[in-house]
GROMACS .gro file of C-alpha atoms in nm:
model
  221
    1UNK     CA    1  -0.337  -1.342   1.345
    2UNK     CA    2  -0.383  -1.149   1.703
    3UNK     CA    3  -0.613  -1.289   1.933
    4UNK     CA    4  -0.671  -1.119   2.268
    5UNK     CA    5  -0.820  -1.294   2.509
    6UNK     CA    6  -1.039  -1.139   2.834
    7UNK     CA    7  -1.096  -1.439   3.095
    8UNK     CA    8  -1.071  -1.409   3.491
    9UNK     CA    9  -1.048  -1.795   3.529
   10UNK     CA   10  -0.704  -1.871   3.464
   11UNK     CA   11  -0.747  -2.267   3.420
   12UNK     CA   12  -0.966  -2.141   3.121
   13UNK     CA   13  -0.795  -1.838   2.949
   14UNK     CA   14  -0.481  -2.110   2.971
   15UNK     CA   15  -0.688  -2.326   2.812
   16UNK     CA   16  -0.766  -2.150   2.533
   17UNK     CA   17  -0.361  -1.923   2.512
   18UNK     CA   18  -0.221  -2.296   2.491
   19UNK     CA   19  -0.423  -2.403   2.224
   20UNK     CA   20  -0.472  -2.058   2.011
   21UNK     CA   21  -0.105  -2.056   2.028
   22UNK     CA   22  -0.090  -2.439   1.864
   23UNK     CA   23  -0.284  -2.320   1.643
   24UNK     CA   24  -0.013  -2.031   1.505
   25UNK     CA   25  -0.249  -1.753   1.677
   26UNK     CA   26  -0.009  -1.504   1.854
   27UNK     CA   27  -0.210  -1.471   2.191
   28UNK     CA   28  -0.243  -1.216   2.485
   29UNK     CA   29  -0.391  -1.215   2.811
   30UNK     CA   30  -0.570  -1.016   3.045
   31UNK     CA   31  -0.732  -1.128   3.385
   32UNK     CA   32  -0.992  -0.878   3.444
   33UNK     CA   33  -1.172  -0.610   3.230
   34UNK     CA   34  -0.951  -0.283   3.303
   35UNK     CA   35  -0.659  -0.490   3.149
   36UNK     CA   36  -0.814  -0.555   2.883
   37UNK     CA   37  -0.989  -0.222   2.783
   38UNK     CA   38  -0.596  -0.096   2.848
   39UNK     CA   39  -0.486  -0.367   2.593
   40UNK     CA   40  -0.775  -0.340   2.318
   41UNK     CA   41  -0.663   0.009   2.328
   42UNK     CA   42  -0.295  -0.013   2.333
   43UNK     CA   43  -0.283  -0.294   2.082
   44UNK     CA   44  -0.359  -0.408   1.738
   45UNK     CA   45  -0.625  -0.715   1.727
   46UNK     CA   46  -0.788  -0.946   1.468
   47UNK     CA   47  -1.022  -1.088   1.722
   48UNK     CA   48  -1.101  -1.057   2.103
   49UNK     CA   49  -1.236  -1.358   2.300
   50UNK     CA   50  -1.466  -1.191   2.601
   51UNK     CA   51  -1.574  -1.332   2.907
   52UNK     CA   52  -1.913  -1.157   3.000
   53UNK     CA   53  -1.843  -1.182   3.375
   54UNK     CA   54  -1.510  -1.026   3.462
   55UNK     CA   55  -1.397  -0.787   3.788
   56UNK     CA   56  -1.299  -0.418   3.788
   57UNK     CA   57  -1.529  -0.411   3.422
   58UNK     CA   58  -1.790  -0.647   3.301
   59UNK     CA   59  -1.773  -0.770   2.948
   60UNK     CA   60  -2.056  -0.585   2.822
   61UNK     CA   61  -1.928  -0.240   2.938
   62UNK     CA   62  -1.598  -0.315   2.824
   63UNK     CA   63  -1.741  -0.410   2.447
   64UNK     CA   64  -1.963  -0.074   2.469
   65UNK     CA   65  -1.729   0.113   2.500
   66UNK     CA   66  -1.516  -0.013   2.221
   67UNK     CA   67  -1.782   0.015   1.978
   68UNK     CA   68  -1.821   0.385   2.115
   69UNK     CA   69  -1.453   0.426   2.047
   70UNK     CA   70  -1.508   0.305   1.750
   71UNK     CA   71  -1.287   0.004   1.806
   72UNK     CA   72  -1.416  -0.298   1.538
   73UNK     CA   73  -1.243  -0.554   1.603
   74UNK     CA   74  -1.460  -0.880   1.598
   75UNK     CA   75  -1.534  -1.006   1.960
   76UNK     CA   76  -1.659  -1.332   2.063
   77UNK     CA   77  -1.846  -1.327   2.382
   78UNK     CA   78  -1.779  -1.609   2.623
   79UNK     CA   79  -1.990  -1.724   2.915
   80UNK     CA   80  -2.159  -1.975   3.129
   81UNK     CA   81  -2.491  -1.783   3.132
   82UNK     CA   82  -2.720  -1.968   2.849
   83UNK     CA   83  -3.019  -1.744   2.906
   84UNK     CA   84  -3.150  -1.637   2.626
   85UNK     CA   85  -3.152  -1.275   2.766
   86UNK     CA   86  -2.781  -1.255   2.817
   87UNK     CA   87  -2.708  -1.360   2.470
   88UNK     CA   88  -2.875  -1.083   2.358
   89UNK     CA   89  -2.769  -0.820   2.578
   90UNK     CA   90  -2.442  -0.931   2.467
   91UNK     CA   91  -2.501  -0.932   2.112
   92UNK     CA   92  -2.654  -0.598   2.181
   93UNK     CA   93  -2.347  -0.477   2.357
   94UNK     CA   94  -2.167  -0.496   2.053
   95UNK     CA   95  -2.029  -0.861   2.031
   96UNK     CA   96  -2.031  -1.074   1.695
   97UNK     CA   97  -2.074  -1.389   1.817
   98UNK     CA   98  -2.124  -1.571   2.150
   99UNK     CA   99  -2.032  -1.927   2.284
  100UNK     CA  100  -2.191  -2.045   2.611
  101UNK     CA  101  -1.925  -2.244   2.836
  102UNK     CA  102  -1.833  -2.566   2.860
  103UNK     CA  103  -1.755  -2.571   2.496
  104UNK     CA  104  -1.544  -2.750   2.239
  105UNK     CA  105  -1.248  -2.620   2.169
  106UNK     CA  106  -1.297  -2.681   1.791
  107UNK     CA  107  -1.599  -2.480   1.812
  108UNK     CA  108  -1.461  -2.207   1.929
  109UNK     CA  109  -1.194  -2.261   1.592
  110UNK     CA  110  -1.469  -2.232   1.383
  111UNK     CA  111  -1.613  -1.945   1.534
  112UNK     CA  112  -1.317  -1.782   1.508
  113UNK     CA  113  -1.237  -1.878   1.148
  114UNK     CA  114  -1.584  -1.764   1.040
  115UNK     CA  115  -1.571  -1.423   1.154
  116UNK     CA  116  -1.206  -1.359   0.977
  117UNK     CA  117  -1.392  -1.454   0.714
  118UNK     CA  118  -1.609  -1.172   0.739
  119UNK     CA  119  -1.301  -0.950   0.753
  120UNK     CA  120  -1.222  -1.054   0.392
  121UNK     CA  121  -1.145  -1.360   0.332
  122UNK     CA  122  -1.424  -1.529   0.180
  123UNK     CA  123  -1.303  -1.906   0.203
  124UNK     CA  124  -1.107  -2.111   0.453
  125UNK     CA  125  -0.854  -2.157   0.153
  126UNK     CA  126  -0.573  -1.852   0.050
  127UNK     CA  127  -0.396  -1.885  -0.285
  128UNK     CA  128  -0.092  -1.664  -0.436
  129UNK     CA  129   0.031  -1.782  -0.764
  130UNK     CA  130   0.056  -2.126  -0.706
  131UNK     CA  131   0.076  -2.118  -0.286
  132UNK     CA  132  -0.165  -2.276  -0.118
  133UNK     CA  133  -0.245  -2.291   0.225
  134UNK     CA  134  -0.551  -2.435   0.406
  135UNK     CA  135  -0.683  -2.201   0.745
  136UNK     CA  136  -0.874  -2.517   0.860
  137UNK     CA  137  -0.569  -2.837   0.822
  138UNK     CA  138  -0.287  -2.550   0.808
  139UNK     CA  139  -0.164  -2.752   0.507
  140UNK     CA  140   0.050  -2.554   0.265
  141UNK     CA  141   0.172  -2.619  -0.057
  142UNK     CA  142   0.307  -2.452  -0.364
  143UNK     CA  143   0.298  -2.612  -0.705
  144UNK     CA  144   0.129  -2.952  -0.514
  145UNK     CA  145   0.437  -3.009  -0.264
  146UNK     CA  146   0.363  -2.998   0.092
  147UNK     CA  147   0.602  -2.752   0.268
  148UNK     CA  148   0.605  -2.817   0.645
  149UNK     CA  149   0.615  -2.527   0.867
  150UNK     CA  150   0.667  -2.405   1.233
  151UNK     CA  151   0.363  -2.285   1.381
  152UNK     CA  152   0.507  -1.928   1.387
  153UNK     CA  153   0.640  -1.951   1.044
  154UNK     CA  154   0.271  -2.044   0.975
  155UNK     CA  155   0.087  -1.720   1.124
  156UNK     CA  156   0.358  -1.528   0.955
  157UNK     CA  157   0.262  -1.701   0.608
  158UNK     CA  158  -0.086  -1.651   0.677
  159UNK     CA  159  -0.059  -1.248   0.745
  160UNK     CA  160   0.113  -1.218   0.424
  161UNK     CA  161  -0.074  -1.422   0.230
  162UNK     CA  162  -0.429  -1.242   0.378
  163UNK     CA  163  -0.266  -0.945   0.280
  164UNK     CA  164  -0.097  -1.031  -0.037
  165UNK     CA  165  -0.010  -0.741  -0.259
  166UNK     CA  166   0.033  -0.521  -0.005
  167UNK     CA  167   0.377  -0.326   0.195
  168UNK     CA  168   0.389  -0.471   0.515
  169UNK     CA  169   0.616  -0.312   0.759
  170UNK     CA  170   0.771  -0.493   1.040
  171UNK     CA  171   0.566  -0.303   1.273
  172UNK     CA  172   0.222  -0.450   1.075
  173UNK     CA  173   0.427  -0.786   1.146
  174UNK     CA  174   0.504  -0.746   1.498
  175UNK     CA  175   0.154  -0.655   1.545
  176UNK     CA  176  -0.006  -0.946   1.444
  177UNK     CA  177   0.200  -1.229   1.466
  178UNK     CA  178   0.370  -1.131   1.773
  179UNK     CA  179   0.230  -1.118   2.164
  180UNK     CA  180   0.331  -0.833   2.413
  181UNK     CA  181   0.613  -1.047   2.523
  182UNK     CA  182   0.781  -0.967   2.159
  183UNK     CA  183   1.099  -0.721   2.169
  184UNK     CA  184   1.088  -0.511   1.830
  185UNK     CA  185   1.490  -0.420   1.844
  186UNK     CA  186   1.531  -0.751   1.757
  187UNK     CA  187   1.603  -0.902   1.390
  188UNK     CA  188   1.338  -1.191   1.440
  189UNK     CA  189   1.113  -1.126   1.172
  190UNK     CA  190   1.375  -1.057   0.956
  191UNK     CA  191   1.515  -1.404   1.057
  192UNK     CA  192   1.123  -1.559   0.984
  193UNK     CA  193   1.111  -1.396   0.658
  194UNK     CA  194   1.426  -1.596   0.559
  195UNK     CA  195   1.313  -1.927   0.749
  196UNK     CA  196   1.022  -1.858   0.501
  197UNK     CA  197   1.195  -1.814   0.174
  198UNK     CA  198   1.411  -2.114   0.195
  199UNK     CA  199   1.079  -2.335   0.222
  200UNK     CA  200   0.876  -2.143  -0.013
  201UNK     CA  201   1.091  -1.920  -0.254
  202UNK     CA  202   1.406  -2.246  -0.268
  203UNK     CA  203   1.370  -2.382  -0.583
  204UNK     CA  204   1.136  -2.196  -0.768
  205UNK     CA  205   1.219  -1.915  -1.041
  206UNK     CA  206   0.945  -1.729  -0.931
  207UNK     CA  207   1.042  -1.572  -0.599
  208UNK     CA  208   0.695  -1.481  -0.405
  209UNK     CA  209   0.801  -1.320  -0.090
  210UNK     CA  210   1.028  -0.979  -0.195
  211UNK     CA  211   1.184  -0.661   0.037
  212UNK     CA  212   1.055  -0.357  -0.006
  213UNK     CA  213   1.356  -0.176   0.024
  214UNK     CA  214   1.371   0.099   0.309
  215UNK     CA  215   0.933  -0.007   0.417
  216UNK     CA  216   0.847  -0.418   0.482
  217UNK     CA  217   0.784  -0.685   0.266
  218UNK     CA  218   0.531  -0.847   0.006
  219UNK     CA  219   0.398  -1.107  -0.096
  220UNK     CA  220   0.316  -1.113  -0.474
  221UNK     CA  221   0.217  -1.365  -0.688
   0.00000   0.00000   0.00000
């Protein structure tokens, strides 16, 4: 999944890029609030991590006004203020959650992982057929084999899987699994999809992931 991430202290938006990223979350950055209206704009995200204090736009203008956009992407408000005041003007502002810094990185997992939930998913477990993979060890399995994966094969597994049943194009792909750094004229994702297949399709008479010829792929049980 997409995280975007709106922090003026670098130390701290590091912080949390580094370990997002660990995590298989593909992760963008932006330093001050103009950035990243222009990126929440521009981009497709499954969550946005926003400080509340930022220059050129504060965090509660810049949430405002994607809600008036009609932007609904979950956000997670980040701050050092603890005043019970500022966690409801940003809760008011539009924001789904809010964590008060210093916090625990875990935490802020489990924030995270509980408002995807709310998207859809209503468990921290997704099952195809007989794939399983866990959102909170990242443990994945089919038919009660582990299958060991690359964090980036991992956030591509998870997409499809969260969205099993469906056409996905490369362009959904991209999207979500990919940061602004990615170049689409390349044939990575094809190149995933097959890193994929070996370690989940190899063996099995039952092939999961398929190409939809001429639109994506699908993952069908």
């Amino acid at each position: 999944m997409r995280i975007l991430i709106v922090e003026d202290e670098k130390k701290i938006a590091e912080f949390m890029k580094r370990g997002l990223k660990e995590e298989g979350y593909a992760v963008d950055v932006a330093y001050d609030g103009e950035e990243g209206q222009f990126l929440a704009r521009t981009n497709t995200y499954d969550l946005i991590i926003l400080d509340l204090m930022l220059p050129k736009l504060d965090g509660i203008s810049l949430c405002k006004g994607l809600r008036k956009e009609g932007l609904a992407v979950p956000v997670i408000m980040v701050t050092a203020k603890d005043a019970v005041e500022d966690k409801v003007a940003g809760l008011d502002s539009g924001a789904d959650d809010y964590i008060t810094k210093p916090f625990a990185f875990e935490e802020l997992l489990a924030r995270i992982r509980a408002l995807l939930r709310k998207k859809g998913v209503p468990a921290t477990t997704l099952l195809v057929d007989e794939l399983t993979l866990d959102l909170v060890t990242h443990k994945v399995t089919r038919r009660g084999a582990e299958i060991i994966l690359t964090a980036k094969e991992y956030a591509l597994l998870e997409y499809m899987m969260r969205n099993a049943g469906k056409v996905i194009t490369r362009t959904m792909i991209s999207e979500h699994v990919w940061d602004t750094d990615f170049d689409t004229f390349t044939n990575v994702i094809d190149v995933y999809i097959n890193y994929l297949r070996k370690k989940i399709d190899a063996g099995n008479s039952k092939k999961l992931i398929q190409t939809v010829r001429g639109r994506g792929y699908m993952l069908k049980g």
